[in-house]
PDB file of C-alpha atoms in Angstrom:
ATOM      1  CA  MET A 451     205.697 241.150  30.166  1.00 35.00           C
ATOM      2  CA  THR A 452     207.605 240.081  26.938  1.00 35.00           C
ATOM      3  CA  THR A 453     209.410 236.939  26.970  1.00 38.00           C
ATOM      4  CA  LEU A 454     213.544 237.159  26.472  1.00 43.00           C
ATOM      5  CA  PHE A 455     214.345 234.062  27.521  1.00 45.00           C
ATOM      6  CA  HIS A 456     211.450 231.296  26.868  1.00 40.00           C
ATOM      7  CA  SER A 457     212.143 229.850  30.252  1.00 40.00           C
ATOM      8  CA  ARG A 458     209.471 227.496  31.733  1.00 37.00           C
ATOM      9  CA  GLY A 459     208.650 227.987  35.450  1.00 36.00           C
ATOM     10  CA  GLU A 460     210.605 229.959  38.628  1.00 36.00           C
ATOM     11  CA  SER A 461     212.967 227.130  39.174  1.00 36.00           C
ATOM     12  CA  GLY A 462     214.013 224.213  37.407  1.00 36.00           C
ATOM     13  CA  VAL A 463     216.090 221.747  39.045  1.00 33.00           C
ATOM     14  CA  THR A 464     216.583 222.232  42.897  1.00 34.00           C
ATOM     15  CA  GLY A 465     217.586 220.765  45.955  1.00 34.00           C
ATOM     16  CA  ALA A 466     216.284 220.506  49.484  1.00 31.00           C
ATOM     17  CA  CYS A 467     218.997 219.501  51.641  1.00 28.00           C
ATOM     18  CA  CYS A 468     219.860 222.470  53.857  1.00 31.00           C
ATOM     19  CA  GLU A 469     219.792 222.765  57.651  1.00 32.00           C
ATOM     20  CA  ASN A 470     218.291 226.459  57.548  1.00 39.00           C
ATOM     21  CA  ALA A 471     215.222 228.040  56.486  1.00 41.00           C
ATOM     22  CA  ASP A 472     216.957 230.152  53.799  1.00 52.00           C
ATOM     23  CA  GLY A 473     218.532 227.093  52.605  1.00 53.00           C
ATOM     24  CA  THR A 474     222.271 228.442  52.606  1.00 59.00           C
ATOM     25  CA  LYS A 475     223.878 227.068  55.470  1.00 61.00           C
ATOM     26  CA  TRP A 476     225.878 224.711  52.934  1.00 55.00           C
ATOM     27  CA  ILE A 477     227.477 226.922  50.929  1.00 59.00           C
ATOM     28  CA  SER A 478     229.450 228.293  53.558  1.00 56.00           C
ATOM     29  CA  GLU A 479     230.387 224.417  54.607  1.00 59.00           C
ATOM     30  CA  HIS A 480     230.815 223.724  50.807  1.00 55.00           C
ATOM     31  CA  PHE A 481     233.343 226.198  49.566  1.00 55.00           C
ATOM     32  CA  ASP A 482     235.147 226.572  52.924  1.00 56.00           C
ATOM     33  CA  SER A 483     236.648 223.093  51.766  1.00 54.00           C
ATOM     34  CA  ARG A 484     237.106 224.601  48.445  1.00 59.00           C
ATOM     35  CA  ALA A 485     238.728 227.588  49.311  1.00 57.00           C
ATOM     36  CA  ARG A 486     242.635 226.813  48.993  1.00 62.00           C
ATOM     37  CA  GLY A 487     241.827 225.171  45.380  1.00 63.00           C
ATOM     38  CA  HIS A 488     240.023 227.763  43.720  1.00 68.00           C
ATOM     39  CA  CYS A 489     242.300 230.456  44.519  1.00 66.00           C
ATOM     40  CA  GLU A 490     245.094 227.549  43.328  1.00 74.00           C
ATOM     41  CA  GLU A 491     243.803 226.933  40.271  1.00 75.00           C
ATOM     42  CA  TYR A 492     243.196 230.988  40.005  1.00 75.00           C
ATOM     43  CA  GLN A 493     246.840 231.100  40.229  1.00 72.00           C
ATOM     44  CA  ARG A 494     247.796 228.493  37.347  1.00 79.00           C
ATOM     45  CA  ASN A 495     244.825 229.960  35.250  1.00 84.00           C
ATOM     46  CA  GLY A 496     243.772 232.929  35.716  1.00 89.00           C
ATOM     47  CA  LEU A 497     239.998 233.637  36.100  1.00 93.00           C
ATOM     48  CA  SER A 498     237.723 231.257  34.155  1.00 92.00           C
ATOM     49  CA  PRO A 499     236.621 231.780  30.495  1.00 95.00           C
ATOM     50  CA  SER A 500     233.211 233.155  31.566  1.00 97.00           C
ATOM     51  CA  SER A 501     234.639 235.715  34.103  1.00 97.00           C
ATOM     52  CA  THR A 502     237.084 236.455  31.797  1.00 97.00           C
ATOM     53  CA  ILE A 503     234.310 237.453  29.491  1.00 98.00           C
ATOM     54  CA  LEU A 504     232.436 239.587  32.183  1.00 98.00           C
ATOM     55  CA  LEU A 505     235.481 241.314  33.071  1.00 98.00           C
ATOM     56  CA  ARG A 506     236.250 242.510  29.389  1.00 98.00           C
ATOM     57  CA  ARG A 507     232.967 243.435  28.974  1.00 98.00           C
ATOM     58  CA  LEU A 508     233.077 245.905  31.605  1.00 98.00           C
ATOM     59  CA  ILE A 509     236.802 247.298  30.616  1.00 98.00           C
ATOM     60  CA  ASP A 510     234.882 247.678  27.258  1.00 97.00           C
ATOM     61  CA  ASP A 511     232.215 249.589  28.996  1.00 96.00           C
ATOM     62  CA  GLY A 512     234.665 251.617  31.495  1.00 97.00           C
ATOM     63  CA  LEU A 513     235.989 250.226  34.579  1.00 98.00           C
ATOM     64  CA  SER A 514     238.502 252.530  35.527  1.00 98.00           C
ATOM     65  CA  GLY A 515     238.282 254.358  38.394  1.00 98.00           C
ATOM     66  CA  ARG A 516     235.141 253.022  39.553  1.00 99.00           C
ATOM     67  CA  THR A 517     234.174 251.225  42.373  1.00 99.00           C
ATOM     68  CA  ILE A 518     232.734 247.407  42.641  1.00 99.00           C
ATOM     69  CA  LEU A 519     230.859 245.509  44.886  1.00 99.00           C
ATOM     70  CA  ASP A 520     231.485 241.760  44.014  1.00 98.00           C
ATOM     71  CA  LEU A 521     228.737 239.838  46.368  1.00 98.00           C
ATOM     72  CA  GLY A 522     229.530 235.841  46.623  1.00 94.00           C
ATOM     73  CA  CYS A 523     232.991 236.777  45.905  1.00 94.00           C
ATOM     74  CA  GLY A 524     234.477 233.416  46.994  1.00 90.00           C
ATOM     75  CA  SER A 525     238.270 233.874  47.280  1.00 90.00           C
ATOM     76  CA  GLY A 526     238.187 237.209  45.469  1.00 94.00           C
ATOM     77  CA  GLN A 527     239.753 236.739  42.343  1.00 93.00           C
ATOM     78  CA  PHE A 528     237.484 238.604  39.902  1.00 97.00           C
ATOM     79  CA  SER A 529     237.849 241.603  42.620  1.00 98.00           C
ATOM     80  CA  VAL A 530     241.463 241.728  42.294  1.00 97.00           C
ATOM     81  CA  GLU A 531     241.634 241.399  38.349  1.00 97.00           C
ATOM     82  CA  ALA A 532     239.113 244.279  38.153  1.00 98.00           C
ATOM     83  CA  LEU A 533     241.676 246.299  40.412  1.00 99.00           C
ATOM     84  CA  LYS A 534     244.667 245.138  38.304  1.00 98.00           C
ATOM     85  CA  LYS A 535     242.708 246.615  34.984  1.00 98.00           C
ATOM     86  CA  GLY A 536     241.813 250.050  36.839  1.00 98.00           C
ATOM     87  CA  ALA A 537     238.893 249.730  39.299  1.00 99.00           C
ATOM     88  CA  LEU A 538     239.561 251.850  42.142  1.00 99.00           C
ATOM     89  CA  SER A 539     238.328 249.620  44.832  1.00 98.00           C
ATOM     90  CA  SER A 540     236.402 246.586  45.635  1.00 98.00           C
ATOM     91  CA  VAL A 541     234.149 245.374  48.880  1.00 98.00           C
ATOM     92  CA  GLY A 542     233.293 241.622  48.748  1.00 98.00           C
ATOM     93  CA  MET A 543     231.158 239.741  50.446  1.00 97.00           C
ATOM     94  CA  ASP A 544     230.638 235.766  50.988  1.00 94.00           C
ATOM     95  CA  LEU A 545     229.340 233.052  53.311  1.00 90.00           C
ATOM     96  CA  SER A 546     232.411 231.330  53.572  1.00 88.00           C
ATOM     97  CA  PRO A 547     234.703 232.761  56.502  1.00 89.00           C
ATOM     98  CA  VAL A 548     237.566 230.674  54.603  1.00 88.00           C
ATOM     99  CA  MET A 549     237.108 232.247  51.341  1.00 89.00           C
ATOM    100  CA  ILE A 550     237.031 235.530  53.046  1.00 93.00           C
ATOM    101  CA  ALA A 551     240.538 234.530  54.660  1.00 92.00           C
ATOM    102  CA  THR A 552     241.608 233.464  51.533  1.00 91.00           C
ATOM    103  CA  ALA A 553     240.491 236.912  49.539  1.00 93.00           C
ATOM    104  CA  ASN A 554     241.949 239.401  51.911  1.00 95.00           C
ATOM    105  CA  ARG A 555     245.343 237.184  51.838  1.00 93.00           C
ATOM    106  CA  LEU A 556     245.032 237.060  47.870  1.00 93.00           C
ATOM    107  CA  ALA A 557     244.180 241.037  47.769  1.00 96.00           C
ATOM    108  CA  SER A 558     247.324 241.647  50.153  1.00 96.00           C
ATOM    109  CA  GLU A 559     249.505 239.678  48.276  1.00 94.00           C
ATOM    110  CA  SER A 560     248.802 241.178  44.904  1.00 96.00           C
ATOM    111  CA  GLY A 561     249.399 244.853  46.371  1.00 97.00           C
ATOM    112  CA  PHE A 562     245.843 245.632  46.773  1.00 98.00           C
ATOM    113  CA  GLY A 563     245.296 245.505  50.458  1.00 96.00           C
ATOM    114  CA  ARG A 564     244.268 249.004  50.925  1.00 96.00           C
ATOM    115  CA  ASN A 565     241.792 248.838  48.027  1.00 97.00           C
ATOM    116  CA  ALA A 566     239.999 245.652  48.738  1.00 98.00           C
ATOM    117  CA  LYS A 567     237.937 244.569  51.871  1.00 97.00           C
ATOM    118  CA  PHE A 568     236.302 241.401  51.947  1.00 98.00           C
ATOM    119  CA  LEU A 569     233.596 240.642  54.326  1.00 97.00           C
ATOM    120  CA  VAL A 570     231.752 237.442  55.678  1.00 94.00           C
ATOM    121  CA  GLY A 571     227.913 237.969  55.101  1.00 94.00           C
ATOM    122  CA  ASP A 572     224.629 237.073  53.601  1.00 94.00           C
ATOM    123  CA  ALA A 573     224.298 238.950  50.157  1.00 96.00           C
ATOM    124  CA  ALA A 574     220.768 238.398  50.222  1.00 96.00           C
ATOM    125  CA  LYS A 575     220.265 239.718  53.744  1.00 95.00           C
ATOM    126  CA  GLN A 576     222.797 242.748  54.161  1.00 94.00           C
ATOM    127  CA  ASP A 577     222.719 246.115  52.859  1.00 95.00           C
ATOM    128  CA  HIS A 578     225.680 247.701  50.968  1.00 97.00           C
ATOM    129  CA  GLN A 579     227.329 250.484  50.503  1.00 96.00           C
ATOM    130  CA  ASN A 580     226.564 252.093  47.196  1.00 98.00           C
ATOM    131  CA  SER A 581     228.824 250.883  44.120  1.00 99.00           C
ATOM    132  CA  ASP A 582     229.439 251.532  40.448  1.00 99.00           C
ATOM    133  CA  ILE A 583     229.668 247.909  39.201  1.00 99.00           C
ATOM    134  CA  VAL A 584     228.035 245.078  41.273  1.00 99.00           C
ATOM    135  CA  ILE A 585     229.288 241.609  40.334  1.00 99.00           C
ATOM    136  CA  LEU A 586     227.598 238.551  40.906  1.00 98.00           C
ATOM    137  CA  ASP A 587     229.751 235.889  39.379  1.00 97.00           C
ATOM    138  CA  LYS A 588     228.142 232.510  39.401  1.00 94.00           C
ATOM    139  CA  VAL A 589     225.831 232.967  42.830  1.00 94.00           C
ATOM    140  CA  VAL A 590     222.462 233.288  41.640  1.00 96.00           C
ATOM    141  CA  CYS A 591     222.864 229.233  40.882  1.00 93.00           C
ATOM    142  CA  CYS A 592     223.732 228.901  44.566  1.00 90.00           C
ATOM    143  CA  TYR A 593     220.429 230.350  46.128  1.00 92.00           C
ATOM    144  CA  PRO A 594     216.729 228.675  46.432  1.00 91.00           C
ATOM    145  CA  SER A 595     215.370 231.888  46.482  1.00 93.00           C
ATOM    146  CA  ILE A 596     216.670 234.757  44.452  1.00 96.00           C
ATOM    147  CA  GLU A 597     214.373 237.875  45.590  1.00 97.00           C
ATOM    148  CA  GLY A 598     216.471 239.060  48.456  1.00 97.00           C
ATOM    149  CA  LEU A 599     219.662 238.397  46.545  1.00 98.00           C
ATOM    150  CA  LEU A 600     218.441 240.497  43.271  1.00 98.00           C
ATOM    151  CA  SER A 601     216.896 243.407  45.778  1.00 98.00           C
ATOM    152  CA  LYS A 602     220.126 243.916  47.784  1.00 98.00           C
ATOM    153  CA  ALA A 603     222.134 243.998  44.802  1.00 99.00           C
ATOM    154  CA  SER A 604     220.022 246.170  42.630  1.00 98.00           C
ATOM    155  CA  SER A 605     219.527 248.468  45.494  1.00 98.00           C
ATOM    156  CA  ALA A 606     223.467 249.173  45.771  1.00 99.00           C
ATOM    157  CA  CYS A 607     224.122 249.194  41.971  1.00 99.00           C
ATOM    158  CA  GLN A 608     225.038 252.824  40.807  1.00 98.00           C
ATOM    159  CA  GLU A 609     225.710 251.882  36.724  1.00 98.00           C
ATOM    160  CA  ARG A 610     225.423 248.262  36.074  1.00 99.00           C
ATOM    161  CA  LEU A 611     225.479 244.782  36.998  1.00 99.00           C
ATOM    162  CA  GLY A 612     226.999 241.857  35.794  1.00 99.00           C
ATOM    163  CA  LEU A 613     225.812 238.145  36.422  1.00 98.00           C
ATOM    164  CA  ILE A 614     226.663 234.798  35.540  1.00 98.00           C
ATOM    165  CA  VAL A 615     224.361 232.316  35.388  1.00 97.00           C
ATOM    166  CA  PRO A 616     223.961 228.485  34.034  1.00 96.00           C
ATOM    167  CA  ARG A 617     222.468 228.692  30.817  1.00 95.00           C
ATOM    168  CA  ASP A 618     219.232 227.453  30.751  1.00 93.00           C
ATOM    169  CA  VAL A 619     217.843 228.655  27.554  1.00 90.00           C
ATOM    170  CA  GLY A 620     217.143 227.738  24.253  1.00 89.00           C
ATOM    171  CA  PHE A 621     218.793 224.679  22.762  1.00 90.00           C
ATOM    172  CA  ALA A 622     221.426 224.600  25.756  1.00 92.00           C
ATOM    173  CA  ARG A 623     218.242 224.103  28.337  1.00 92.00           C
ATOM    174  CA  VAL A 624     218.050 220.422  27.894  1.00 95.00           C
ATOM    175  CA  PRO A 625     221.999 219.422  28.316  1.00 94.00           C
ATOM    176  CA  VAL A 626     222.017 221.959  31.098  1.00 94.00           C
ATOM    177  CA  ARG A 627     219.243 220.673  33.077  1.00 95.00           C
ATOM    178  CA  VAL A 628     220.236 217.213  32.728  1.00 96.00           C
ATOM    179  CA  GLY A 629     223.908 218.179  34.318  1.00 93.00           C
ATOM    180  CA  VAL A 630     222.477 220.223  36.649  1.00 93.00           C
ATOM    181  CA  TYR A 631     220.363 217.340  37.863  1.00 94.00           C
ATOM    182  CA  VAL A 632     222.836 214.485  37.602  1.00 95.00           C
ATOM    183  CA  ASP A 633     225.638 216.680  39.413  1.00 89.00           C
ATOM    184  CA  ASN A 634     222.567 217.685  42.388  1.00 89.00           C
ATOM    185  CA  LEU A 635     222.020 213.782  42.402  1.00 94.00           C
ATOM    186  CA  ILE A 636     225.693 212.813  42.882  1.00 92.00           C
ATOM    187  CA  ASP A 637     225.639 215.216  45.641  1.00 85.00           C
ATOM    188  CA  ARG A 638     222.569 213.786  47.465  1.00 88.00           C
ATOM    189  CA  ILE A 639     224.141 210.055  46.989  1.00 92.00           C
ATOM    190  CA  ARG A 640     227.680 211.585  48.713  1.00 85.00           C
ATOM    191  CA  LYS A 641     225.443 212.829  51.583  1.00 83.00           C
ATOM    192  CA  ASN A 642     227.313 216.604  50.563  1.00 79.00           C
ATOM    193  CA  PRO A 643     224.722 219.441  51.017  1.00 78.00           C
ATOM    194  CA  ALA A 644     225.540 221.645  48.343  1.00 79.00           C
ATOM    195  CA  ARG A 645     223.301 222.184  45.383  1.00 87.00           C
ATOM    196  CA  MET A 646     222.856 223.871  42.302  1.00 89.00           C
ATOM    197  CA  TYR A 647     219.508 225.829  41.309  1.00 92.00           C
ATOM    198  CA  LEU A 648     218.259 226.710  38.065  1.00 95.00           C
ATOM    199  CA  HIS A 649     216.100 230.036  38.326  1.00 95.00           C
ATOM    200  CA  SER A 650     213.939 230.952  35.307  1.00 94.00           C
ATOM    201  CA  LEU A 651     215.882 233.806  33.331  1.00 95.00           C
ATOM    202  CA  ASP A 652     212.587 235.837  32.655  1.00 96.00           C
ATOM    203  CA  HIS A 653     212.074 236.053  36.793  1.00 96.00           C
ATOM    204  CA  VAL A 654     215.816 237.271  36.944  1.00 97.00           C
ATOM    205  CA  ASP A 655     215.025 239.685  33.532  1.00 98.00           C
ATOM    206  CA  TYR A 656     211.791 240.893  35.053  1.00 98.00           C
ATOM    207  CA  LEU A 657     213.500 241.864  39.231  1.00 98.00           C
ATOM    208  CA  LEU A 658     216.653 243.559  37.659  1.00 98.00           C
ATOM    209  CA  ARG A 659     213.974 245.667  35.179  1.00 98.00           C
ATOM    210  CA  ALA A 660     211.465 246.117  37.759  1.00 98.00           C
ATOM    211  CA  ALA A 661     214.804 248.049  39.948  1.00 98.00           C
ATOM    212  CA  ARG A 662     215.354 249.885  36.814  1.00 98.00           C
ATOM    213  CA  LEU A 663     218.277 247.545  35.602  1.00 99.00           C
ATOM    214  CA  ARG A 664     218.084 246.803  31.672  1.00 98.00           C
ATOM    215  CA  ARG A 665     219.540 243.973  30.094  1.00 98.00           C
ATOM    216  CA  LYS A 666     222.589 245.139  27.810  1.00 97.00           C
ATOM    217  CA  ILE A 667     224.764 242.495  27.056  1.00 94.00           C
ATOM    218  CA  ALA A 668     224.276 238.410  27.177  1.00 96.00           C
ATOM    219  CA  THR A 669     227.167 236.551  25.917  1.00 96.00           C
ATOM    220  CA  VAL A 670     227.497 232.659  25.873  1.00 96.00           C
ATOM    221  CA  ALA A 671     230.445 231.193  27.252  1.00 96.00           C
ATOM    222  CA  GLY A 672     230.290 227.619  27.203  1.00 93.00           C
ATOM    223  CA  PHE A 673     227.084 226.184  30.223  1.00 94.00           C
ATOM    224  CA  TRP A 674     227.036 229.636  31.334  1.00 96.00           C
ATOM    225  CA  LEU A 675     225.785 232.846  30.330  1.00 97.00           C
ATOM    226  CA  VAL A 676     227.383 236.022  30.861  1.00 98.00           C
ATOM    227  CA  MET A 677     224.833 238.862  31.513  1.00 98.00           C
ATOM    228  CA  ILE A 678     225.377 242.730  32.136  1.00 99.00           C
ATOM    229  CA  TYR A 679     222.937 244.953  33.136  1.00 99.00           C
ATOM    230  CA  GLU A 680     222.726 248.982  33.032  1.00 98.00           C
ATOM    231  CA  ARG A 681     220.826 251.383  35.072  1.00 98.00           C
ATOM    232  CA  TYR A 682     218.384 253.708  33.163  1.00 95.00           C
TER     233      TYR A 682
END
């Protein structure tokens, strides 16, 4: 296999302080407490720079009339912005019940109550309805193992899959890994179960190519790498 990103190992910095076998229980607990802050930040400043880049790239290749599957949707802001830009509908899923309640409220208040539906669930374990575009916005780094997540996401993807991951590549690798290590260390000291996981970008690429998705776009956005894969 040709190496695209020259990443080393399947995982970089990992944490193992979770109460369930697959290491995802902390996601619900952590983001339940952050739902209000996430929504308020979006209402003040809009999407984050990396999410804005992803949305613009999707618009460039055609977003109008497309169906969206937003996995790890958080408080729903990406879905709402996609609907504002012409997407036909969006279904979102997140492990955090509070995030999902916030997302449904945001969609309703934004006039998209009939176009958007947000559900509580583990995106790595649920079968999803086929959608034109699948979104994984800063979600891969929340999972200690990504095979199930990418399998479910790619199976539902009809046209494009957009994902945002830590920029663990090139000259950015060292500062990114140091930053993740320090952040995880602080969380351990504070007894916060939250962890950020770094996965080999070559492994991500391999899994998506095996699902007949090829990388079309890779754009740097500070700490993050924005990528779009397309069906072939």
